Coordinates of C-alpha atoms in Angstrom, one line a residue:
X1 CA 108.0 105.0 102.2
X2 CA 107.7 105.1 98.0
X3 CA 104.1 104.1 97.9
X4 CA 105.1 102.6 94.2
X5 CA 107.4 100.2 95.9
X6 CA 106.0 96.6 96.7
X7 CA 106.6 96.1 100.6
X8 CA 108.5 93.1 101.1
X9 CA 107.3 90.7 103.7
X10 CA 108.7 87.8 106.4
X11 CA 106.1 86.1 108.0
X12 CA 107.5 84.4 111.2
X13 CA 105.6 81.5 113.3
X14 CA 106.1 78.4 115.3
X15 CA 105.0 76.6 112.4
X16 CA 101.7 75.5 114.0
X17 CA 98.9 75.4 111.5
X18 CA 96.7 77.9 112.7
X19 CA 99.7 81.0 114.0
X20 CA 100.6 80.3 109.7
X21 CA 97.3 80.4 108.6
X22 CA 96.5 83.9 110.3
X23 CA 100.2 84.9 109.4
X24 CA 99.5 84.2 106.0
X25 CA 96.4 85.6 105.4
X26 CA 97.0 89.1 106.9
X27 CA 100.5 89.1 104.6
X28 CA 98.5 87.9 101.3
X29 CA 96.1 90.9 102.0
X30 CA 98.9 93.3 102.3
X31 CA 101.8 92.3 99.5
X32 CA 102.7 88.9 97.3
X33 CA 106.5 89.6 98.3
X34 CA 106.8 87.3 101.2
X35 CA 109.3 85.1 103.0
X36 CA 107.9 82.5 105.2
X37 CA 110.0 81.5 108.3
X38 CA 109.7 79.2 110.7
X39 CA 111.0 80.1 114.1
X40 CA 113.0 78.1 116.8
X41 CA 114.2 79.3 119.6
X42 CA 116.4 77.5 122.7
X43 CA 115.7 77.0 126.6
X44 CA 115.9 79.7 128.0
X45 CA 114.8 81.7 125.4
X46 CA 112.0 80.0 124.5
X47 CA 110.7 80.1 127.8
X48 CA 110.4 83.3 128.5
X49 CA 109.3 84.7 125.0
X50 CA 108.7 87.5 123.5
X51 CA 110.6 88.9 126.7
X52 CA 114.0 88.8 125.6
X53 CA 117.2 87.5 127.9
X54 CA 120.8 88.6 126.5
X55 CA 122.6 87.2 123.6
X56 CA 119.6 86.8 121.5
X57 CA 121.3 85.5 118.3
X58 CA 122.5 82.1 120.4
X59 CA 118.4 81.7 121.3
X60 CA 118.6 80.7 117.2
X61 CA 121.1 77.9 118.2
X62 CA 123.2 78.6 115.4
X63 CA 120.2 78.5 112.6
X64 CA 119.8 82.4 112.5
X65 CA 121.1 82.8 109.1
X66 CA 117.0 83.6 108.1
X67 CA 117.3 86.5 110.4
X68 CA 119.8 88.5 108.8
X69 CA 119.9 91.4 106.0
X70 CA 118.6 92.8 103.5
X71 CA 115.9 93.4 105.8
X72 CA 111.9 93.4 104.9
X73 CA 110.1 96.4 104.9
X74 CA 107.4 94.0 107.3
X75 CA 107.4 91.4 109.5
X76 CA 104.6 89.7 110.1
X77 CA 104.1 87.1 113.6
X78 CA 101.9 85.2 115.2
X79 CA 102.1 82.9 118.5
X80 CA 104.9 83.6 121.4
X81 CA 108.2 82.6 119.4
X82 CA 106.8 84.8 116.1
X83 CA 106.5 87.4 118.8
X84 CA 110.3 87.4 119.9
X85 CA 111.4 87.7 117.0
X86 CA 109.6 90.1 115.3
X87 CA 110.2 92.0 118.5
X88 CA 114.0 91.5 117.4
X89 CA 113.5 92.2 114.0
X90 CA 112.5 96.0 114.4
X91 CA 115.3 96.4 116.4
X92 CA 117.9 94.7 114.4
X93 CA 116.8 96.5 111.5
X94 CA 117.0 100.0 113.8
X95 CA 113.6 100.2 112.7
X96 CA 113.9 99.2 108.9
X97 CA 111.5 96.7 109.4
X98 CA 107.8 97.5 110.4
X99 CA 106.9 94.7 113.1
X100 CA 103.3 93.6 113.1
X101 CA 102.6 91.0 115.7
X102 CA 99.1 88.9 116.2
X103 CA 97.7 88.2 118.7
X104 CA 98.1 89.6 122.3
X105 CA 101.8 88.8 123.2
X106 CA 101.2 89.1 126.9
X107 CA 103.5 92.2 127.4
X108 CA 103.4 95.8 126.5
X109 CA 102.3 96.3 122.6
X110 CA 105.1 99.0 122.6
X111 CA 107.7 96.6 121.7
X112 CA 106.0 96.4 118.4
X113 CA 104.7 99.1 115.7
X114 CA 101.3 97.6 115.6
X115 CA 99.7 94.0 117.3
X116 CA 96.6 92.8 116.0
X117 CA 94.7 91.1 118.9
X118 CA 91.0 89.8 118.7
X119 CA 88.9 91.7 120.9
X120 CA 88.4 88.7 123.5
X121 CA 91.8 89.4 124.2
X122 CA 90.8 92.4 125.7
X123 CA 94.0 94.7 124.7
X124 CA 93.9 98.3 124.1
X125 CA 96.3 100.8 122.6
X126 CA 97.2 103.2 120.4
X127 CA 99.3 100.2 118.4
X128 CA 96.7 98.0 118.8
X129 CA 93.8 96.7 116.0
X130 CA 90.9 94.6 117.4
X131 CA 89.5 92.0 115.2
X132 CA 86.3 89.7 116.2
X133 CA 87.9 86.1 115.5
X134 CA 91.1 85.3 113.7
X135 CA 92.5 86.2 110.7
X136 CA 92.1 83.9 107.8
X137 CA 91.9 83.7 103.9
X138 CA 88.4 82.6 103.3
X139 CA 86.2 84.7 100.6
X140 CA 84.0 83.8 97.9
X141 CA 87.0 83.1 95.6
X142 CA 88.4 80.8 98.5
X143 CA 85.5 78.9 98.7
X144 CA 84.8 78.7 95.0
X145 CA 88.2 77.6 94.6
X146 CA 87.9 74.3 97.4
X147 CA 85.0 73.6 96.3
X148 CA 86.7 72.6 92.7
X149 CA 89.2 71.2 94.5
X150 CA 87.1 69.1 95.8
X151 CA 84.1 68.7 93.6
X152 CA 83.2 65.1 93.9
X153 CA 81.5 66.7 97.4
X154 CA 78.6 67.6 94.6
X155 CA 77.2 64.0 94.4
X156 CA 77.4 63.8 98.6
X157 CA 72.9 64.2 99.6
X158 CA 72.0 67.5 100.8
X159 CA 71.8 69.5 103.1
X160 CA 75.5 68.5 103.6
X161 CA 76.8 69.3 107.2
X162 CA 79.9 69.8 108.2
X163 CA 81.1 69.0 111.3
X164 CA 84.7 69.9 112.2
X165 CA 86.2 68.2 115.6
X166 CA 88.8 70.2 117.5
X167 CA 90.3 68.8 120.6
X168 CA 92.8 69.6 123.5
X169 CA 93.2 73.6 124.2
X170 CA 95.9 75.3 125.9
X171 CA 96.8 72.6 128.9
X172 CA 93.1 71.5 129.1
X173 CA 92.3 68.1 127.3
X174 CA 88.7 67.4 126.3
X175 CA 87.5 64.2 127.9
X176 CA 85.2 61.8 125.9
X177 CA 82.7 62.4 127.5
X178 CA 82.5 65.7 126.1
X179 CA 83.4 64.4 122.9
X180 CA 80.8 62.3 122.7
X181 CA 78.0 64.5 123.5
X182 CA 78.7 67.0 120.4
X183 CA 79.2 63.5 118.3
X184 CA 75.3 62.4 119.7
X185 CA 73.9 66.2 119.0
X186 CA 75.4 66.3 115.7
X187 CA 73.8 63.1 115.1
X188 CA 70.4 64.3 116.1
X189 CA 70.8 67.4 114.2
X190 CA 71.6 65.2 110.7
X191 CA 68.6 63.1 111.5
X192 CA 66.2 66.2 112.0
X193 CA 67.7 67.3 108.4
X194 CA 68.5 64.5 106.6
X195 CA 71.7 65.0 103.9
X196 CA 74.9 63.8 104.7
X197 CA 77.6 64.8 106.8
X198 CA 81.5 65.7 106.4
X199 CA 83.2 65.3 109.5
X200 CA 86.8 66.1 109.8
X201 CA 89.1 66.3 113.3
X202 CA 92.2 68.4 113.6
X203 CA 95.5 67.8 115.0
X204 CA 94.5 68.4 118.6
X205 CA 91.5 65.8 118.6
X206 CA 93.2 63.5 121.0
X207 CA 93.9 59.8 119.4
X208 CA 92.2 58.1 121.9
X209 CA 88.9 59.7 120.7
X210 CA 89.3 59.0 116.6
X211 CA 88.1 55.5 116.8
X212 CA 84.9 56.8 118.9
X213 CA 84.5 59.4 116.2
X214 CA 84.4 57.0 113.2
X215 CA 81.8 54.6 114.9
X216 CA 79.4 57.3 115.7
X217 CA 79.0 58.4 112.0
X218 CA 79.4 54.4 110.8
X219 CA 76.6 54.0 108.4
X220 CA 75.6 57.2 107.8
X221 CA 75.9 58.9 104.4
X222 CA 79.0 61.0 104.3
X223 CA 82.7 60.9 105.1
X224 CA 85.2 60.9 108.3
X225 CA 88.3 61.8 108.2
X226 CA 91.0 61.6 110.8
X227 CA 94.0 61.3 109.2
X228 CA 96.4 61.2 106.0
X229 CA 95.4 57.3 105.9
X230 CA 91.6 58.8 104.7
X231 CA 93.3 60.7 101.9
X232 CA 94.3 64.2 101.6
X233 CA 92.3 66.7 104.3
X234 CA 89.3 67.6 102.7
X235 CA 88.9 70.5 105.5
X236 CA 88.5 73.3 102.9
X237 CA 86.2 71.3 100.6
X238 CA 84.0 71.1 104.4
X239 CA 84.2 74.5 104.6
X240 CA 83.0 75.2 100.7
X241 CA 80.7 72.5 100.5
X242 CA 78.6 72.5 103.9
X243 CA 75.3 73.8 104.1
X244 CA 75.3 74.2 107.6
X245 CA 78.3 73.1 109.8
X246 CA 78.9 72.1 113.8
X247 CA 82.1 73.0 114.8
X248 CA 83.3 71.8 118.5
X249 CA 83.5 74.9 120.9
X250 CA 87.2 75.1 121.8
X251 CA 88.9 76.8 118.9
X252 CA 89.1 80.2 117.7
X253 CA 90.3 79.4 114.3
X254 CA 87.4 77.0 113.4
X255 CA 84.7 79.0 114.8
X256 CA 86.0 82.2 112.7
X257 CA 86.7 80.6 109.6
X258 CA 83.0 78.3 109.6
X259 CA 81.8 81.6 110.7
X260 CA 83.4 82.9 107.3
X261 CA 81.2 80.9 104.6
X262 CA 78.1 82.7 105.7
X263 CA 76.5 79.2 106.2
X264 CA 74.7 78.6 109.9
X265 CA 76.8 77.5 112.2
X266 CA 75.9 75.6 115.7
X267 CA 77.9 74.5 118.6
X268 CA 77.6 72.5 121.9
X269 CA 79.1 73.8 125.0
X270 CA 78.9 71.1 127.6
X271 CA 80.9 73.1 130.6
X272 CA 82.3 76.2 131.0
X273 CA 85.0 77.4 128.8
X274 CA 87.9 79.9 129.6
X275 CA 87.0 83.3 130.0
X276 CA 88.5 84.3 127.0
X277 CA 86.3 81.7 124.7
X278 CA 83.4 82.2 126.6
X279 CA 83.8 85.8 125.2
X280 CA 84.0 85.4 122.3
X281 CA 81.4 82.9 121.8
X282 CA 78.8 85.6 123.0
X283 CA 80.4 88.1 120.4
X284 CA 79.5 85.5 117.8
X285 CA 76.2 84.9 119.4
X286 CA 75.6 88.3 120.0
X287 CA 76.4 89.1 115.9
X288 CA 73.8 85.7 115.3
X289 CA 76.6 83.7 113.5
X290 CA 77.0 81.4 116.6
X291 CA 73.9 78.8 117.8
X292 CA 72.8 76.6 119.4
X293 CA 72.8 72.6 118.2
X294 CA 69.0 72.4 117.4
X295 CA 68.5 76.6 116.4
X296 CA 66.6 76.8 113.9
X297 CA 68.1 79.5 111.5
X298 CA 68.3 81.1 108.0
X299 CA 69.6 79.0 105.3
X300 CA 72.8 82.0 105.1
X301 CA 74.2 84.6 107.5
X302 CA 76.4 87.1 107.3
X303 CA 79.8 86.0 106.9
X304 CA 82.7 86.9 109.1
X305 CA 85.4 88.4 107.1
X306 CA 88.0 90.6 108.5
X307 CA 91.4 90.3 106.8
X308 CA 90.9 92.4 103.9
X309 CA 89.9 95.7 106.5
X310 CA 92.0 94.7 109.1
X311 CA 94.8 95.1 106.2
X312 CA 93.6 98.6 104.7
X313 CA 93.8 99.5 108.7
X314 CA 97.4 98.2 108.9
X315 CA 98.8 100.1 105.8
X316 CA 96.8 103.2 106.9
X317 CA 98.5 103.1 110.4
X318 CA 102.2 101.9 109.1
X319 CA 101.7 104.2 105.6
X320 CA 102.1 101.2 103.4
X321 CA 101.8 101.6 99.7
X322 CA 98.9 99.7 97.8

């Protein structure tokens, strides 16, 4: 490749918030030429993705005019349907295209020039990068940029903590009764250190449990927010403002990205977790960015930021300009 020219990028998801977010971020680090797409893909395609069945171009159901020439020099995916098509897209192109895929794709990482896989994952390969946690934007330009987007969190009493509420993970709901423990410790840790607290759920906290959430922080100095009905998500302005944050134990994303503004960060694990979580819990406990409710720790840690090195690794391996 002319390492003068500008790699063109597609970046291909399911649309869900988090596969665009990773998606995103490693394609920001790597080129501003990019094409976001949103895959859909039929029954029975869909089912068995990334493996592929025969006459791919009908899995599109007709809406595959995205997917066509000139192609990119990359292609970016992350989640199961990014992972069939950028799967297809390398060999569409004969090649052309450079396929990147994130996250472990469940079969061999052959089908693609490189996968990018977090090391709880567990997958090895010649092809293969290993972050600790997921891929995400945040920096000290990111979070000096939410927190002017939000900077009426200024006036809010410190120490601010945020508390961000996942929910529901891959098949397993979260009961309330687990909810409600991580709502009580959270309480207890805001009464040992005063402030105020930003709580914010995500899409998977289940509905059920969003009326429990804003009663247990009634009262206190602070915010909730559940939905578009509070206002615009103030989920970055959390992240930039908090001195200290509580994040719920079943997502990847959260965990990584709290873990990203070098501020304490404390969990509550009230049963056990799938084996792939648990492991990468004690990679962020083991690295001291992950604690306990009532840890006592330093005021700052050391952030986790990957996406700018696992992007001079990805143009190293594929020979991608700067």
């Amino acid at each position: 490749m002319n390492e003068s020219a500008t790699p063109s990028c597609w970046v291909l998801t399911d649309g869900a918030a988090g596969n665009r977010r990773q998606a995103l971020a490693l394609a920001e680090a790597l080129t501003p030429s990019i094409r976001e797409i949103v895959v859909e893909l039929r029954p029975p395609w869909s089912w068995v993705a990334p493996r592929l069945l025969p006459g791919s171009r009908l899995a599109l159901g007709g809406r595959d005019d995205a997917l066509l020439p000139p192609w990119p020099t990359l292609a970016i995916g992350c989640g199961r349907v990014a992972a069939w098509a950028t799967r297809q897209l390398r060999r569409w192109s004969g090649g052309r295209t450079l396929a990147v895929q994130l996250l472990d794709p469940r079969i061999d990482p052959r089908h693609w020039d490189l996968v990018v896989a977090p090391k709880h994952d567990e997958l090895s390969g010649d092809n293969v990068l290993t972050s600790l946690g997921s891929l995400n934007p945040i920096d000290g330009i990111w979070l000096g940029d939410a927190r002017a987007g939000f900077a009426a969190f200024a006036e809010l009493p410190s120490p601010r903590l945020g508390v961000l509420i996942g929910g529901d993970m891959h098949g397993r709901p979260v009961d309330a009764a687990t909810t409600a423990a991580f709502l009580d410790a959270a309480k207890s840790r805001h009464a040992r250190d005063g402030g105020s607290l930003l709580v914010v759920t995500s899409r998977r906290t289940p509905a059920a449990q969003l009326p429990m959430i804003h009663a247990a922080f009634a009262g206190l100095p602070g915010f909730v927010w559940t939905s578009s009905a509070d206002g615009p998500n103030p989920y970055p302005g959390v992240l930039g403002w908090s001195d200290r944050l509580a994040v719920t134990p079943d997502s990847v994303n959260m965990l990584s990205e709290a873990c990203a503004t070098g501020r304490p960060v404390h969990t509550l694990v009230s049963g056990p977790l799938p084996a792939k979580l648990e492991r990468f819990h004690a990679e962020l406990r083991a690295t001291r960015r992950l604690h306990d409710m009532d840890a006592v720790t330093p005021d700052m840690q050391e952030p986790l930021r990957e996406t700018v090195a696992i992007a001079e690794k990805v143009r190293a391996h594929l020979g991608l300009g700067t």
